[in-house]
PDB file of C-alpha atoms and ligand atoms in Angstrom:
ATOM      1  CA  MET Z  12      19.708 -30.749  -3.549  1.00  0.00           C
ATOM      2  CA  ALA Z  13      22.418 -29.933  -5.982  1.00  0.00           C
ATOM      3  CA  VAL Z  14      24.111 -26.576  -6.709  1.00  0.00           C
ATOM      4  CA  GLN Z  15      21.923 -24.626  -9.004  1.00  0.00           C
ATOM      5  CA  ARG Z  16      22.061 -21.301 -10.784  1.00  0.00           C
ATOM      6  CA  THR Z  17      19.179 -18.842 -10.878  1.00  0.00           C
ATOM      7  CA  PHE Z  18      18.617 -15.360 -12.495  1.00  0.00           C
ATOM      8  CA  SER Z  19      18.005 -12.309 -10.334  1.00  0.00           C
ATOM      9  CA  MET Z  20      17.240  -8.603 -11.241  1.00  0.00           C
ATOM     10  CA  ILE Z  21      17.354  -5.645  -8.999  1.00  0.00           C
ATOM     11  CA  LYS Z  22      14.561  -3.253 -10.240  1.00  0.00           C
ATOM     12  CA  PRO Z  23      14.531   0.416 -10.988  1.00  0.00           C
ATOM     13  CA  ASP Z  24      12.747   1.309  -7.715  1.00  0.00           C
ATOM     14  CA  ALA Z  25      15.643  -0.271  -5.773  1.00  0.00           C
ATOM     15  CA  THR Z  26      18.618   1.119  -7.863  1.00  0.00           C
ATOM     16  CA  ARG Z  27      16.856   4.639  -7.611  1.00  0.00           C
ATOM     17  CA  ARG Z  28      17.062   4.297  -3.713  1.00  0.00           C
ATOM     18  CA  ASN Z  29      20.481   3.057  -3.646  1.00  0.00           C
ATOM     19  CA  LEU Z  30      19.628  -0.380  -2.198  1.00  0.00           C
ATOM     20  CA  THR Z  31      21.724  -2.537  -4.580  1.00  0.00           C
ATOM     21  CA  GLY Z  32      24.237  -3.398  -1.762  1.00  0.00           C
ATOM     22  CA  LYS Z  33      21.533  -4.006   0.974  1.00  0.00           C
ATOM     23  CA  ILE Z  34      19.762  -6.374  -1.421  1.00  0.00           C
ATOM     24  CA  ILE Z  35      22.954  -8.276  -2.574  1.00  0.00           C
ATOM     25  CA  ALA Z  36      23.833  -8.672   1.147  1.00  0.00           C
ATOM     26  CA  LYS Z  37      20.557 -10.671   1.617  1.00  0.00           C
ATOM     27  CA  PHE Z  38      21.394 -13.008  -1.166  1.00  0.00           C
ATOM     28  CA  GLU Z  39      25.001 -13.505   0.397  1.00  0.00           C
ATOM     29  CA  ASP Z  40      23.717 -13.940   3.881  1.00  0.00           C
ATOM     30  CA  ALA Z  41      21.550 -16.767   2.602  1.00  0.00           C
ATOM     31  CA  GLY Z  42      24.368 -18.700   1.145  1.00  0.00           C
ATOM     32  CA  LEU Z  43      23.955 -17.557  -2.499  1.00  0.00           C
ATOM     33  CA  ARG Z  44      27.072 -16.309  -4.447  1.00  0.00           C
ATOM     34  CA  VAL Z  45      26.909 -13.629  -7.211  1.00  0.00           C
ATOM     35  CA  VAL Z  46      28.634 -15.434 -10.096  1.00  0.00           C
ATOM     36  CA  ALA Z  47      27.681 -12.693 -12.699  1.00  0.00           C
ATOM     37  CA  SER Z  48      26.656  -9.287 -12.509  1.00  0.00           C
ATOM     38  CA  LYS Z  49      25.779  -6.268 -14.866  1.00  0.00           C
ATOM     39  CA  ARG Z  50      24.123  -2.870 -14.365  1.00  0.00           C
ATOM     40  CA  VAL Z  51      22.259  -1.853 -17.644  1.00  0.00           C
ATOM     41  CA  GLN Z  52      19.561   0.463 -18.700  1.00  0.00           C
ATOM     42  CA  TRP Z  53      16.958  -1.547 -20.706  1.00  0.00           C
ATOM     43  CA  GLN Z  54      15.224  -0.265 -23.798  1.00  0.00           C
ATOM     44  CA  ARG Z  55      11.579  -1.004 -24.331  1.00  0.00           C
ATOM     45  CA  ALA Z  56      12.223  -3.934 -26.767  1.00  0.00           C
ATOM     46  CA  ASP Z  57      14.509  -5.476 -23.936  1.00  0.00           C
ATOM     47  CA  ALA Z  58      11.754  -5.420 -21.340  1.00  0.00           C
ATOM     48  CA  GLU Z  59       9.085  -6.653 -23.841  1.00  0.00           C
ATOM     49  CA  GLU Z  60      11.137  -9.605 -24.796  1.00  0.00           C
ATOM     50  CA  PHE Z  61      12.201 -10.518 -21.260  1.00  0.00           C
ATOM     51  CA  TYR Z  62       8.510 -10.224 -20.000  1.00  0.00           C
ATOM     52  CA  GLY Z  63       7.061 -11.700 -23.125  1.00  0.00           C
ATOM     53  CA  ILE Z  64       5.170 -14.584 -21.151  1.00  0.00           C
ATOM     54  CA  HIS Z  65       3.090 -11.680 -19.472  1.00  0.00           C
ATOM     55  CA  LYS Z  66       2.205  -9.883 -22.603  1.00  0.00           C
ATOM     56  CA  GLU Z  67      -1.571 -10.768 -22.476  1.00  0.00           C
ATOM     57  CA  ARG Z  68      -1.720  -9.584 -18.816  1.00  0.00           C
ATOM     58  CA  PRO Z  69      -3.436  -6.282 -17.926  1.00  0.00           C
ATOM     59  CA  PHE Z  70      -0.303  -4.960 -16.086  1.00  0.00           C
ATOM     60  CA  PHE Z  71       2.083  -5.574 -19.026  1.00  0.00           C
ATOM     61  CA  ASN Z  72       2.357  -2.109 -20.418  1.00  0.00           C
ATOM     62  CA  ASP Z  73       2.824  -0.622 -16.929  1.00  0.00           C
ATOM     63  CA  LEU Z  74       5.491  -3.300 -16.102  1.00  0.00           C
ATOM     64  CA  VAL Z  75       7.438  -2.478 -19.271  1.00  0.00           C
ATOM     65  CA  ASP Z  76       7.287   1.328 -18.552  1.00  0.00           C
ATOM     66  CA  PHE Z  77       8.419   0.757 -15.005  1.00  0.00           C
ATOM     67  CA  MET Z  78      11.294  -1.623 -15.964  1.00  0.00           C
ATOM     68  CA  ILE Z  79      12.711   0.974 -18.414  1.00  0.00           C
ATOM     69  CA  SER Z  80      12.370   3.913 -15.978  1.00  0.00           C
ATOM     70  CA  GLY Z  81      15.908   3.451 -14.613  1.00  0.00           C
ATOM     71  CA  PRO Z  82      18.858   1.128 -14.290  1.00  0.00           C
ATOM     72  CA  ILE Z  83      18.660  -2.479 -13.398  1.00  0.00           C
ATOM     73  CA  VAL Z  84      21.145  -4.957 -11.878  1.00  0.00           C
ATOM     74  CA  MET Z  85      21.030  -8.445 -13.482  1.00  0.00           C
ATOM     75  CA  GLN Z  86      22.763 -11.272 -11.729  1.00  0.00           C
ATOM     76  CA  VAL Z  87      23.374 -14.882 -11.731  1.00  0.00           C
ATOM     77  CA  LEU Z  88      23.126 -16.391  -8.168  1.00  0.00           C
ATOM     78  CA  GLU Z  89      24.691 -19.639  -7.428  1.00  0.00           C
ATOM     79  CA  GLY Z  90      24.133 -22.150  -4.469  1.00  0.00           C
ATOM     80  CA  GLU Z  91      22.311 -25.094  -2.958  1.00  0.00           C
ATOM     81  CA  ASP Z  92      18.803 -25.003  -4.285  1.00  0.00           C
ATOM     82  CA  ALA Z  93      19.370 -21.611  -5.472  1.00  0.00           C
ATOM     83  CA  VAL Z  94      15.832 -21.144  -7.380  1.00  0.00           C
ATOM     84  CA  ALA Z  95      13.773 -21.865  -4.229  1.00  0.00           C
ATOM     85  CA  LYS Z  96      16.265 -20.139  -1.974  1.00  0.00           C
ATOM     86  CA  ASN Z  97      16.270 -16.958  -4.041  1.00  0.00           C
ATOM     87  CA  ARG Z  98      12.441 -17.078  -4.002  1.00  0.00           C
ATOM     88  CA  GLN Z  99      12.539 -17.430  -0.199  1.00  0.00           C
ATOM     89  CA  VAL Z 100      15.002 -14.272   0.181  1.00  0.00           C
ATOM     90  CA  MET Z 101      12.921 -12.243  -2.085  1.00  0.00           C
ATOM     91  CA  GLY Z 102       9.427 -12.942  -0.439  1.00  0.00           C
ATOM     92  CA  ALA Z 103       6.060 -12.879  -2.164  1.00  0.00           C
ATOM     93  CA  THR Z 104       5.497 -10.879  -5.306  1.00  0.00           C
ATOM     94  CA  ASN Z 105       3.067  -8.464  -3.617  1.00  0.00           C
ATOM     95  CA  PRO Z 106       4.931  -7.011  -0.704  1.00  0.00           C
ATOM     96  CA  ALA Z 107       1.672  -7.139   1.332  1.00  0.00           C
ATOM     97  CA  ASP Z 108       2.134 -10.814   1.482  1.00  0.00           C
ATOM     98  CA  ALA Z 109       5.732 -11.035   1.960  1.00  0.00           C
ATOM     99  CA  ASP Z 110       7.172 -12.599   5.154  1.00  0.00           C
ATOM    100  CA  ALA Z 111       9.137 -10.332   7.491  1.00  0.00           C
ATOM    101  CA  GLY Z 112      12.723 -10.145   6.849  1.00  0.00           C
ATOM    102  CA  THR Z 113      12.422 -10.855   3.122  1.00  0.00           C
ATOM    103  CA  ILE Z 114      13.607  -8.261   0.542  1.00  0.00           C
ATOM    104  CA  ARG Z 115      10.192  -7.339  -0.689  1.00  0.00           C
ATOM    105  CA  ALA Z 116       8.750  -6.929   2.865  1.00  0.00           C
ATOM    106  CA  GLU Z 117      11.620  -4.541   3.651  1.00  0.00           C
ATOM    107  CA  PHE Z 118      12.156  -2.717   0.536  1.00  0.00           C
ATOM    108  CA  ALA Z 119       9.314  -3.033  -2.103  1.00  0.00           C
ATOM    109  CA  GLU Z 120       7.087  -0.154  -2.731  1.00  0.00           C
ATOM    110  CA  SER Z 121       4.270  -2.014  -4.529  1.00  0.00           C
ATOM    111  CA  ILE Z 122       3.416  -5.274  -6.462  1.00  0.00           C
ATOM    112  CA  GLU Z 123       5.036  -3.463  -9.508  1.00  0.00           C
ATOM    113  CA  ALA Z 124       7.914  -1.627  -7.808  1.00  0.00           C
ATOM    114  CA  ASN Z 125       8.758  -4.835  -5.972  1.00  0.00           C
ATOM    115  CA  SER Z 126      12.670  -4.355  -5.920  1.00  0.00           C
ATOM    116  CA  VAL Z 127      13.657  -7.723  -7.231  1.00  0.00           C
ATOM    117  CA  HIS Z 128      12.800 -10.406  -9.935  1.00  0.00           C
ATOM    118  CA  GLY Z 129      13.863 -14.071  -9.590  1.00  0.00           C
ATOM    119  CA  SER Z 130      13.351 -17.080 -11.696  1.00  0.00           C
ATOM    120  CA  ASP Z 131      10.453 -19.182 -10.719  1.00  0.00           C
ATOM    121  CA  SER Z 132      11.797 -22.534 -11.743  1.00  0.00           C
ATOM    122  CA  PRO Z 133      15.032 -24.181 -12.968  1.00  0.00           C
ATOM    123  CA  GLU Z 134      13.866 -24.189 -16.629  1.00  0.00           C
ATOM    124  CA  ASN Z 135      13.099 -20.438 -16.514  1.00  0.00           C
ATOM    125  CA  ALA Z 136      16.331 -19.739 -14.686  1.00  0.00           C
ATOM    126  CA  ALA Z 137      18.192 -21.313 -17.656  1.00  0.00           C
ATOM    127  CA  LEU Z 138      16.276 -19.336 -20.172  1.00  0.00           C
ATOM    128  CA  GLU Z 139      16.681 -16.067 -18.370  1.00  0.00           C
ATOM    129  CA  ILE Z 140      20.414 -16.493 -17.679  1.00  0.00           C
ATOM    130  CA  SER Z 141      20.892 -17.325 -21.355  1.00  0.00           C
ATOM    131  CA  GLN Z 142      18.881 -14.247 -22.481  1.00  0.00           C
ATOM    132  CA  CYS Z 143      20.952 -11.864 -20.495  1.00  0.00           C
ATOM    133  CA  PHE Z 144      24.501 -13.395 -19.993  1.00  0.00           C
ATOM    134  CA  LYS Z 145      26.989 -15.025 -22.274  1.00  0.00           C
ATOM    135  CA  GLU Z 146      28.512 -17.992 -20.754  1.00  0.00           C
ATOM    136  CA  GLU Z 147      31.959 -16.314 -20.407  1.00  0.00           C
ATOM    137  CA  GLU Z 148      30.428 -13.662 -18.331  1.00  0.00           C
ATOM    138  CA  ILE Z 149      29.553 -16.157 -15.500  1.00  0.00           C
ATOM    139  CA  VAL Z 150      32.477 -16.885 -13.330  1.00  0.00           C
ATOM    140  CA  GLY Z 151      31.831 -19.235 -10.579  1.00  0.00           C
TER     141      GLY Z 151
HETATM  142  P1  CMP J 225       8.292 -10.302 -11.484  1.00  0.00           P
HETATM  143  O1  CMP J 225       8.843 -11.418 -10.625  1.00  0.00           O
HETATM  144  O2  CMP J 225       9.369  -9.299 -12.052  1.00  0.00           O
HETATM  145  O3  CMP J 225       7.367 -10.941 -12.578  1.00  0.00           O
HETATM  146  C1  CMP J 225       6.436 -10.118 -13.279  1.00  0.00           C
HETATM  147  C2  CMP J 225       6.128  -8.886 -12.691  1.00  0.00           C
HETATM  148  O4  CMP J 225       4.924  -8.133 -12.865  1.00  0.00           O
HETATM  149  C3  CMP J 225       6.019  -9.167 -11.186  1.00  0.00           C
HETATM  150  O5  CMP J 225       7.220  -9.347 -10.600  1.00  0.00           O
HETATM  151  C4  CMP J 225       5.439  -7.806 -10.629  1.00  0.00           C
HETATM  152  O6  CMP J 225       6.317  -6.868 -10.189  1.00  0.00           O
HETATM  153  C5  CMP J 225       4.619  -7.281 -11.812  1.00  0.00           C
HETATM  154  N1  CMP J 225       3.246  -7.164 -11.553  1.00  0.00           N
HETATM  155  C6  CMP J 225       2.618  -5.917 -11.627  1.00  0.00           C
HETATM  156  N2  CMP J 225       1.313  -6.184 -11.337  1.00  0.00           N
HETATM  157  C7  CMP J 225       1.114  -7.487 -11.045  1.00  0.00           C
HETATM  158  C8  CMP J 225      -0.012  -8.293 -10.620  1.00  0.00           C
HETATM  159  N3  CMP J 225      -1.202  -7.837 -10.505  1.00  0.00           N
HETATM  160  N4  CMP J 225       0.283  -9.628 -10.473  1.00  0.00           N
HETATM  161  C9  CMP J 225       1.562 -10.104 -10.641  1.00  0.00           C
HETATM  162  N5  CMP J 225       2.629  -9.451 -10.960  1.00  0.00           N
HETATM  163  C10 CMP J 225       2.363  -8.133 -11.276  1.00  0.00           C
END
């Protein structure tokens, strides 16, 4: 498998509890490199655009409210098989189903406040990276 890039976000429940460093350490320990990073406060329109694919889902409004409730850390992660590796390190969306040692098993509070987001495919990784970073902000 070739070197890939994926998009990662540390969510407001984790920044609020000062877990940014502990979460990044999990990525780095798995062999992923942070090649772009920024901490931002999203406005409602930012969250609605990013999560647009979920807009018909019953949890959409709560998800948007949560994602603008505090700062997030957006990152590009690079490494061998980065999309799948990031998903392994994060664990299942619902922390109740997440394997021991994963970010969500250790840190997530609920299916909504689940500490991290990661791209689910190389196609979505490219889309999410381009939504959140300019090419010159990514330094490999
Ligand atoms: P994320 O990977 O950021 O993508 C969409 C998010 O919606 C997901 O993680 C969850 O945090 C959130 N969410 C809230 N409720 C649900 C649900 N019932 N099913 C799936 N995702 C949910």
